[in-house]
PDB file of C-alpha atoms in Angstrom:
ATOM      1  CA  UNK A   1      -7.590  31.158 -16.120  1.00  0.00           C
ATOM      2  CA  UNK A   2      -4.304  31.274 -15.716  1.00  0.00           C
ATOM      3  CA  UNK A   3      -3.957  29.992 -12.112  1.00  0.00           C
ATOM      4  CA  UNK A   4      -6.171  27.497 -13.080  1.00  0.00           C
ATOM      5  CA  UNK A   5      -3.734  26.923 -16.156  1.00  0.00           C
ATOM      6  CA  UNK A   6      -1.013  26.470 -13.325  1.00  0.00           C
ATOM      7  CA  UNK A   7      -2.829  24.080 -10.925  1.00  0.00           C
ATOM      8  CA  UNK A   8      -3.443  21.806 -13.599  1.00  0.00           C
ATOM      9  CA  UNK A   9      -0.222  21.890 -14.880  1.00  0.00           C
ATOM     10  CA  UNK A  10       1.249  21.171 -11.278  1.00  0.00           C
ATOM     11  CA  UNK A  11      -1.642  18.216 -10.961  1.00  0.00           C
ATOM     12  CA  UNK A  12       0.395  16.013 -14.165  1.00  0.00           C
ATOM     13  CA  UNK A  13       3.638  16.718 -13.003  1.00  0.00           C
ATOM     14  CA  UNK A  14       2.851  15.012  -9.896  1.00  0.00           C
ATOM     15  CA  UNK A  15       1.193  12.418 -11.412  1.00  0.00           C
ATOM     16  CA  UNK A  16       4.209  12.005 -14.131  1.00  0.00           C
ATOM     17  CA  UNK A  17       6.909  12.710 -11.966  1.00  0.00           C
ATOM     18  CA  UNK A  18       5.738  11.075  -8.656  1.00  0.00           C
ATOM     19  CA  UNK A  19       2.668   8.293  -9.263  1.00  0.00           C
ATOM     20  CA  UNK A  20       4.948   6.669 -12.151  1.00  0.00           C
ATOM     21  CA  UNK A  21       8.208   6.314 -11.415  1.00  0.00           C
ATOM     22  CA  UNK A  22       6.782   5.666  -7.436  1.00  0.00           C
ATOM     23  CA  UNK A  23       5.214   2.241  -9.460  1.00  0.00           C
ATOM     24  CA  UNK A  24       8.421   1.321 -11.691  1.00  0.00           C
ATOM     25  CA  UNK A  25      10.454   1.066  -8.156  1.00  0.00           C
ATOM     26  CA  UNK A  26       7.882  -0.896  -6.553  1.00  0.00           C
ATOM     27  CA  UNK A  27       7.330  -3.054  -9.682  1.00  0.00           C
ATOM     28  CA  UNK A  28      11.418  -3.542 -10.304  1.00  0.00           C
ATOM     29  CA  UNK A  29      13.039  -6.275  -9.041  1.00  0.00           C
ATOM     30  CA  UNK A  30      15.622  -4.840  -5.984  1.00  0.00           C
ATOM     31  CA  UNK A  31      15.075  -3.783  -2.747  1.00  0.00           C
ATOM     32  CA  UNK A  32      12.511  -0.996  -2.041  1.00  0.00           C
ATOM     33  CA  UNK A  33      13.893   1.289   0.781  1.00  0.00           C
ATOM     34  CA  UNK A  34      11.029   3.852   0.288  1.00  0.00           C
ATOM     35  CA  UNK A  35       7.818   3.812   2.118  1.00  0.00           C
ATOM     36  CA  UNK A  36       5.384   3.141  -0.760  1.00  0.00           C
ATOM     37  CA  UNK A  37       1.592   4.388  -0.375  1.00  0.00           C
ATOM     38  CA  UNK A  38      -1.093   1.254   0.317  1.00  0.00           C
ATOM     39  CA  UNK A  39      -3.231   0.840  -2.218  1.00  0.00           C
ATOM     40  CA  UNK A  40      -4.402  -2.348  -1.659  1.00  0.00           C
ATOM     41  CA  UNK A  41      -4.581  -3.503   1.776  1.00  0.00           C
ATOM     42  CA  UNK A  42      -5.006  -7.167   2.055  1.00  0.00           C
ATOM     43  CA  UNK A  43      -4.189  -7.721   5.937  1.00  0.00           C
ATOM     44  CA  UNK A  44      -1.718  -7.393   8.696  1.00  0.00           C
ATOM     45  CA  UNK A  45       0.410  -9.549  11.154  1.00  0.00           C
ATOM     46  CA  UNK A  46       2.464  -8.611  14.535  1.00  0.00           C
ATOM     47  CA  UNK A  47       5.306 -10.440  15.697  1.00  0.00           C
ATOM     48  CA  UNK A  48       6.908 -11.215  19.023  1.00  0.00           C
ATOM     49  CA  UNK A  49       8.930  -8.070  18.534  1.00  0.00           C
ATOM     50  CA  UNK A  50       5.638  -5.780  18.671  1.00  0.00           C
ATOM     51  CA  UNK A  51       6.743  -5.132  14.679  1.00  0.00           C
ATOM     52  CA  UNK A  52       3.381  -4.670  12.328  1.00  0.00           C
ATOM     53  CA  UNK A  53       3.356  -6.147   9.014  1.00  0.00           C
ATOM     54  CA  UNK A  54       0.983  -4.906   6.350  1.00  0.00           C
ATOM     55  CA  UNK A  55       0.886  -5.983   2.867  1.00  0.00           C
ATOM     56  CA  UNK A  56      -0.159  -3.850  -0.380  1.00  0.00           C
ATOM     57  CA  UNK A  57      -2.144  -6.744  -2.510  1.00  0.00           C
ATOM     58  CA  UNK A  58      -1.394  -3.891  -5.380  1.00  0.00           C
ATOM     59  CA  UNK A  59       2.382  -3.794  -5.096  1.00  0.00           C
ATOM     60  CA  UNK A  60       2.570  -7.330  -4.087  1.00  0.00           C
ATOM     61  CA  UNK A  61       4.983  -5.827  -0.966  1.00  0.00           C
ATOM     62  CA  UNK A  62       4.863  -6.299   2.603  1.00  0.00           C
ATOM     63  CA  UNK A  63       5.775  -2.954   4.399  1.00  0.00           C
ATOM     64  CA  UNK A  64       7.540  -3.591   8.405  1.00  0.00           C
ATOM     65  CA  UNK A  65       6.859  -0.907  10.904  1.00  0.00           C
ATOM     66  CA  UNK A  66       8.274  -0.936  14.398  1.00  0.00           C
ATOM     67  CA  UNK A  67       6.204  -0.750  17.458  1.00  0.00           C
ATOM     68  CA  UNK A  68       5.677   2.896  17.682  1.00  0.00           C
ATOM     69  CA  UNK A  69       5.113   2.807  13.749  1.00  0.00           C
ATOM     70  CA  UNK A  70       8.109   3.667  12.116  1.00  0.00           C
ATOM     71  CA  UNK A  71       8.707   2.287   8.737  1.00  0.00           C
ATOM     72  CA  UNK A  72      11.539   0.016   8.837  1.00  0.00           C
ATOM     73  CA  UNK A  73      12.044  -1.553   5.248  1.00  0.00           C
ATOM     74  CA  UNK A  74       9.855  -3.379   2.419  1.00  0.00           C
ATOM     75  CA  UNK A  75      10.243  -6.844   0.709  1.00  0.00           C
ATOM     76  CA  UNK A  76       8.592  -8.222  -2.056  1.00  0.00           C
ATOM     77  CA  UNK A  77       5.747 -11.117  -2.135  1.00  0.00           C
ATOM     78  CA  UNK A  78       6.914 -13.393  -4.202  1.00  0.00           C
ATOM     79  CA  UNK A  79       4.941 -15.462  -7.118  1.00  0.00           C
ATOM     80  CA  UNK A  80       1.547 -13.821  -6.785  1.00  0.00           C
ATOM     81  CA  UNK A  81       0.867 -13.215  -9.943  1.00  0.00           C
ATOM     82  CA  UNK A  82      -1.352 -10.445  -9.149  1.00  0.00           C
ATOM     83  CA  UNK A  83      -3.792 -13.313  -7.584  1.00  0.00           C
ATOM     84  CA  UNK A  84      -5.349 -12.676  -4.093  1.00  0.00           C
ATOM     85  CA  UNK A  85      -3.229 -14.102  -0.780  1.00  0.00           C
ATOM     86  CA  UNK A  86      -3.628 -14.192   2.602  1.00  0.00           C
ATOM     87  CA  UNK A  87      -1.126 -13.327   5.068  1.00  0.00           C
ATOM     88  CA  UNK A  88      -0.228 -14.876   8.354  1.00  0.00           C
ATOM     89  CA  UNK A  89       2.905 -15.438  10.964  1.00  0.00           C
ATOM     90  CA  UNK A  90       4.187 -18.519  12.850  1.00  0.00           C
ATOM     91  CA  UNK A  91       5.294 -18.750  16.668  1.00  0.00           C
ATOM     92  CA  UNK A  92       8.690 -18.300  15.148  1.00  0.00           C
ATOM     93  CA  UNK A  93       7.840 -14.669  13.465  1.00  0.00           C
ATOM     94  CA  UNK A  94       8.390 -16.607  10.161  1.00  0.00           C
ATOM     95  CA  UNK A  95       5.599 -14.594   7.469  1.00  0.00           C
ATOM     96  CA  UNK A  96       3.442 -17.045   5.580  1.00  0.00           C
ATOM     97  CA  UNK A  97       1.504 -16.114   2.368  1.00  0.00           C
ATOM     98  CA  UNK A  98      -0.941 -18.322   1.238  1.00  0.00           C
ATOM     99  CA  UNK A  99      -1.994 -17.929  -2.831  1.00  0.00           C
ATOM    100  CA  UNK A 100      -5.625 -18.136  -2.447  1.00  0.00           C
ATOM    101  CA  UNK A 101      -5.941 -19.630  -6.512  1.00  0.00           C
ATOM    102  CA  UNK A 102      -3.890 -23.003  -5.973  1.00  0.00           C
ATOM    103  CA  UNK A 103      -3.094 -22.782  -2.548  1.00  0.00           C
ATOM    104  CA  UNK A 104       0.733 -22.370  -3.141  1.00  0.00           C
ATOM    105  CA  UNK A 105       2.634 -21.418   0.364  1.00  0.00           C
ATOM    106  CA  UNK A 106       5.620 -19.210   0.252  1.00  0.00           C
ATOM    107  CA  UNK A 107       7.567 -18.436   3.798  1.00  0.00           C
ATOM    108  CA  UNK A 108       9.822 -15.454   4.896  1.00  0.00           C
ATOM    109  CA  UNK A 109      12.229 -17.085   7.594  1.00  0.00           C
ATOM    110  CA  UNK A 110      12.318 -14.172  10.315  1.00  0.00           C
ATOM    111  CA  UNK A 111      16.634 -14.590   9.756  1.00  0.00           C
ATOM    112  CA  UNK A 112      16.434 -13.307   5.947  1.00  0.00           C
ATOM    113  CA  UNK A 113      12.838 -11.857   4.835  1.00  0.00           C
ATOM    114  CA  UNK A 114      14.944 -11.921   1.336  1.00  0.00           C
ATOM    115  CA  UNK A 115      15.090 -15.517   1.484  1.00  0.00           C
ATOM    116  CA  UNK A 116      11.538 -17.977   0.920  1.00  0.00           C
ATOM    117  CA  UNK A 117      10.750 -21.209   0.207  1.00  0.00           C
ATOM    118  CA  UNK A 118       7.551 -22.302  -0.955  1.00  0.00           C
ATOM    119  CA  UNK A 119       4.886 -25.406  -0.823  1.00  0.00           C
ATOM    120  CA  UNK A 120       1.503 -26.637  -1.916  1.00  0.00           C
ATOM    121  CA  UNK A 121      -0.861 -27.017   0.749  1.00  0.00           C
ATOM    122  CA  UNK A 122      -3.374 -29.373   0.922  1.00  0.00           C
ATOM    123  CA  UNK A 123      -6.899 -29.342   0.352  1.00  0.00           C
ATOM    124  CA  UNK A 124      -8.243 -28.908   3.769  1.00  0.00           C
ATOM    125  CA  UNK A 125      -6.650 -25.753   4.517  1.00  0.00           C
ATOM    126  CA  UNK A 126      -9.328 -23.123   4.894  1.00  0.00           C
ATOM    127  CA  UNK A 127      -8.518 -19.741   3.405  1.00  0.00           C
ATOM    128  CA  UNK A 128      -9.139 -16.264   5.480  1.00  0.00           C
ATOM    129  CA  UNK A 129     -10.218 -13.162   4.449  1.00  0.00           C
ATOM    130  CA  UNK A 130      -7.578 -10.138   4.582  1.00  0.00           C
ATOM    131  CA  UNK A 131      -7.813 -10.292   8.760  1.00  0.00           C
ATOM    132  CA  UNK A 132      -8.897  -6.790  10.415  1.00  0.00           C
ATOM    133  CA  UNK A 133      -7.773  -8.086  13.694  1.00  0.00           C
ATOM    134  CA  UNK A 134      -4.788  -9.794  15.161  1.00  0.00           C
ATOM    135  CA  UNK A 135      -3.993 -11.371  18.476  1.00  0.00           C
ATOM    136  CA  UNK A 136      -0.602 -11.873  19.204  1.00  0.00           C
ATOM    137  CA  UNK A 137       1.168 -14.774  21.526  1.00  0.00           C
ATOM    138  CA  UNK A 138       1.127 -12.279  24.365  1.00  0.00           C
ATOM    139  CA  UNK A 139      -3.085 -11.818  24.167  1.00  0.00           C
ATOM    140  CA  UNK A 140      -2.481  -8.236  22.825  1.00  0.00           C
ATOM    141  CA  UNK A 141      -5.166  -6.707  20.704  1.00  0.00           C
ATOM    142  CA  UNK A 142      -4.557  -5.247  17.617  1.00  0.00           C
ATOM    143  CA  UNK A 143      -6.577  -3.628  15.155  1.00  0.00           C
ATOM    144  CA  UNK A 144      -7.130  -1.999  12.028  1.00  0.00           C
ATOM    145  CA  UNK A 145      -9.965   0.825  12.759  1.00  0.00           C
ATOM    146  CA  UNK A 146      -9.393   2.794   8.885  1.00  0.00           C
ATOM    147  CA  UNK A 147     -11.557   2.585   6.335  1.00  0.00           C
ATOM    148  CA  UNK A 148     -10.037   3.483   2.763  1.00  0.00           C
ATOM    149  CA  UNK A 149      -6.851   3.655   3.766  1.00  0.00           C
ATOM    150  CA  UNK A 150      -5.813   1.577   7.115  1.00  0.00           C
ATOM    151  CA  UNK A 151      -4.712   2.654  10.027  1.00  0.00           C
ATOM    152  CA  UNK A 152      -3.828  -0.077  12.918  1.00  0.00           C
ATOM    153  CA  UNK A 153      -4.133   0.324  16.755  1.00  0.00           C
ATOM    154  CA  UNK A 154      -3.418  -1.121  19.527  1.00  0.00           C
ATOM    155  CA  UNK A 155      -6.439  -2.130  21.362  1.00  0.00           C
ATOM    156  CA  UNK A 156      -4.877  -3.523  25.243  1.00  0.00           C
ATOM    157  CA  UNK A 157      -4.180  -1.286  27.636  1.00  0.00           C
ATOM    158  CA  UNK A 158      -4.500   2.024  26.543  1.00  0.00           C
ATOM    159  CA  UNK A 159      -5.373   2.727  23.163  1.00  0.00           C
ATOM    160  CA  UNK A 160      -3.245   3.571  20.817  1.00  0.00           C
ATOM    161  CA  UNK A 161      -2.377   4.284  16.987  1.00  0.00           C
ATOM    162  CA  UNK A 162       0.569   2.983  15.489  1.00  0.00           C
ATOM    163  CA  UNK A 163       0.669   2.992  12.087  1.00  0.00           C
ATOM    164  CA  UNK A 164      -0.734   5.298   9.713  1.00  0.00           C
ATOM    165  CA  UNK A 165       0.655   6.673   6.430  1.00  0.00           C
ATOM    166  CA  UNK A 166       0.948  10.218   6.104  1.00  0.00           C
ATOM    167  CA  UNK A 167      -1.346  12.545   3.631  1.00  0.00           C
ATOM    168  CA  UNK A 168       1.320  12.691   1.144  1.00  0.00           C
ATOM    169  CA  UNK A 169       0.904   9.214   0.764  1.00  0.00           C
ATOM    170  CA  UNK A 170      -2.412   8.977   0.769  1.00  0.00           C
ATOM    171  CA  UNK A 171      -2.631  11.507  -1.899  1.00  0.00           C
ATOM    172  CA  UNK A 172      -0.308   9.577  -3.390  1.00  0.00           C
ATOM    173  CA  UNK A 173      -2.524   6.266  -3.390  1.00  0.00           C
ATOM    174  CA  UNK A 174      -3.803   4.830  -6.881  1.00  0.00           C
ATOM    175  CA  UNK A 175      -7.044   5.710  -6.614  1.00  0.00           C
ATOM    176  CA  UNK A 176      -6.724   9.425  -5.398  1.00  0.00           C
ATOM    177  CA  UNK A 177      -4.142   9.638  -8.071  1.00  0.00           C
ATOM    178  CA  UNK A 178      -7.101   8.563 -10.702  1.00  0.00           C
ATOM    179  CA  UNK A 179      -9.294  11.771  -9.072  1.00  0.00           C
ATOM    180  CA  UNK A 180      -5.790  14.158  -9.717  1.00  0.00           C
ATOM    181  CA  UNK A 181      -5.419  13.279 -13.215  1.00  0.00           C
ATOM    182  CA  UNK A 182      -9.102  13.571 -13.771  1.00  0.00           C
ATOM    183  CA  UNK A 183      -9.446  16.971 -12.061  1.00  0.00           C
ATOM    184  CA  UNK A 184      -6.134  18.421 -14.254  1.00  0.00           C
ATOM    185  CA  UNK A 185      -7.760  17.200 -17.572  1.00  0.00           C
ATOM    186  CA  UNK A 186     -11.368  18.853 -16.580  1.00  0.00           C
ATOM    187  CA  UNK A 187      -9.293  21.966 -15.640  1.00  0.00           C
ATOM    188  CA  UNK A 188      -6.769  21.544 -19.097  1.00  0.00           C
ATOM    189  CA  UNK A 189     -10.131  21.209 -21.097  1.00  0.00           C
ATOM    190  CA  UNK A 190     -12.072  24.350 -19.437  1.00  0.00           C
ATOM    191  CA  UNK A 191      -8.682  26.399 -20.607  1.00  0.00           C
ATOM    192  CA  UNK A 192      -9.083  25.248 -23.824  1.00  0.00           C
ATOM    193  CA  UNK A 193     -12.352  25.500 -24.278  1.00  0.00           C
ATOM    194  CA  UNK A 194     -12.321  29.288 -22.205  1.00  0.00           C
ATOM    195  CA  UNK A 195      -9.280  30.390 -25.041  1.00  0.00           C
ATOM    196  CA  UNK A 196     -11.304  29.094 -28.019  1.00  0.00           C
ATOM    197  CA  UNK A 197     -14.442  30.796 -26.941  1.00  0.00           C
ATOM    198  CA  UNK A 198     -12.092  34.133 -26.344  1.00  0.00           C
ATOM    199  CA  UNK A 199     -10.749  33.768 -29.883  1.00  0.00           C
ATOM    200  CA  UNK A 200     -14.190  32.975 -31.212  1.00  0.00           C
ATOM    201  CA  UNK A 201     -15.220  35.921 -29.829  1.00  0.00           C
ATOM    202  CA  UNK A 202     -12.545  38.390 -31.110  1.00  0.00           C
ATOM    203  CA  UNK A 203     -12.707  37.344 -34.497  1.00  0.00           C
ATOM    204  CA  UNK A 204      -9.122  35.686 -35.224  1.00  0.00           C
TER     205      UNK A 204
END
């Protein structure tokens, strides 16, 4: 019981110590500088630069990897609200999120992805689903082939993988989180209940 004792303990301090505080930077309002786990993936874009863009509907971030799949940096989507968007790129590698609710338009000049400016579309647009594929200018195929948590390829030529997040952060993801904390109060509770029966049974 005791190692059990042990692994439970360890299973809350990573949720406490890690899960958390890994939400209050992502949730702040500066610059995130940290690779943050995807917990909601609602898309991807490439620009003329071969760079991959995914964004984490949870976080409300858009994470930049290079072309082998490095992480470069994170910036925040701005004025979602926690409301469903969709995210696309111009000829000019300027990132455009769309606010699926009112149809409100917010752009991330390639120059300054700190900078935006934002606009209401009109009524004709047609809103996408979070795309699964993406063609860029140069006719190369990308794709993303992972199911819970994504991982994107690149489908011309020979294929490859380029981006996916390690198992620490994957482990680290909301909903595995949910299973760790679940598991460490099952295990906390079978303790419990193990030392009451033991005292039960001695008498005291």
């Amino acid at each position: 019981m005791k190692i059990i004792k042990k692994i439970s303990d360890f299973l809350f301090i990573t949720f406490f110590l890690v899960f958390i505080p890994g939400m209050g930077i992502a949730w702040a309002d500066f610059k995130i500088k940290t690779e943050m786990p995807i917990n909601g993936f609602a898309g991807f874009v490439v620009d003329s630069h071969q760079n991959i863009y995914i964004v984490d509907s949870f976080y409300a971030i858009i994470q930049k990897y290079d072309r082998t799949g490095n992480f470069i940096k994170s910036f925040r989507v701005k004025d979602t609200s926690g409301k469903p968007f969709h995210l696309g790129i111009d000829t000019r590698d300027n990132i455009i999120v769309t606010r699926q609710t009112d149809r409100k338009v917010t752009v991330y000049p390639s120059s300054d992805r700190e900078k935006s400016y934002s606009f209401y579309a009109d009524g004709t647009i047609q809103m996408k689903q979070a795309n699964t594929f993406f063609y860029t200018r140069n006719h190369e195929k990308y794709a993303n082939l992972g199911g819970r948590f994504p991982a994107i390829w690149k489908l011309s030529g020979t294929k490859e993988k380029i981006v996916e997040q390690s198992f620490f952060l994957r482990l680290l993801s909301f909903p595995l989180m949910i299973v760790v904390i679940l598991t460490a109060v099952i295990l906390k509770l079978m303790v419990f209940i193990v030392e009451r029966w033991k005292k039960l049974q001695s008498g005291t």
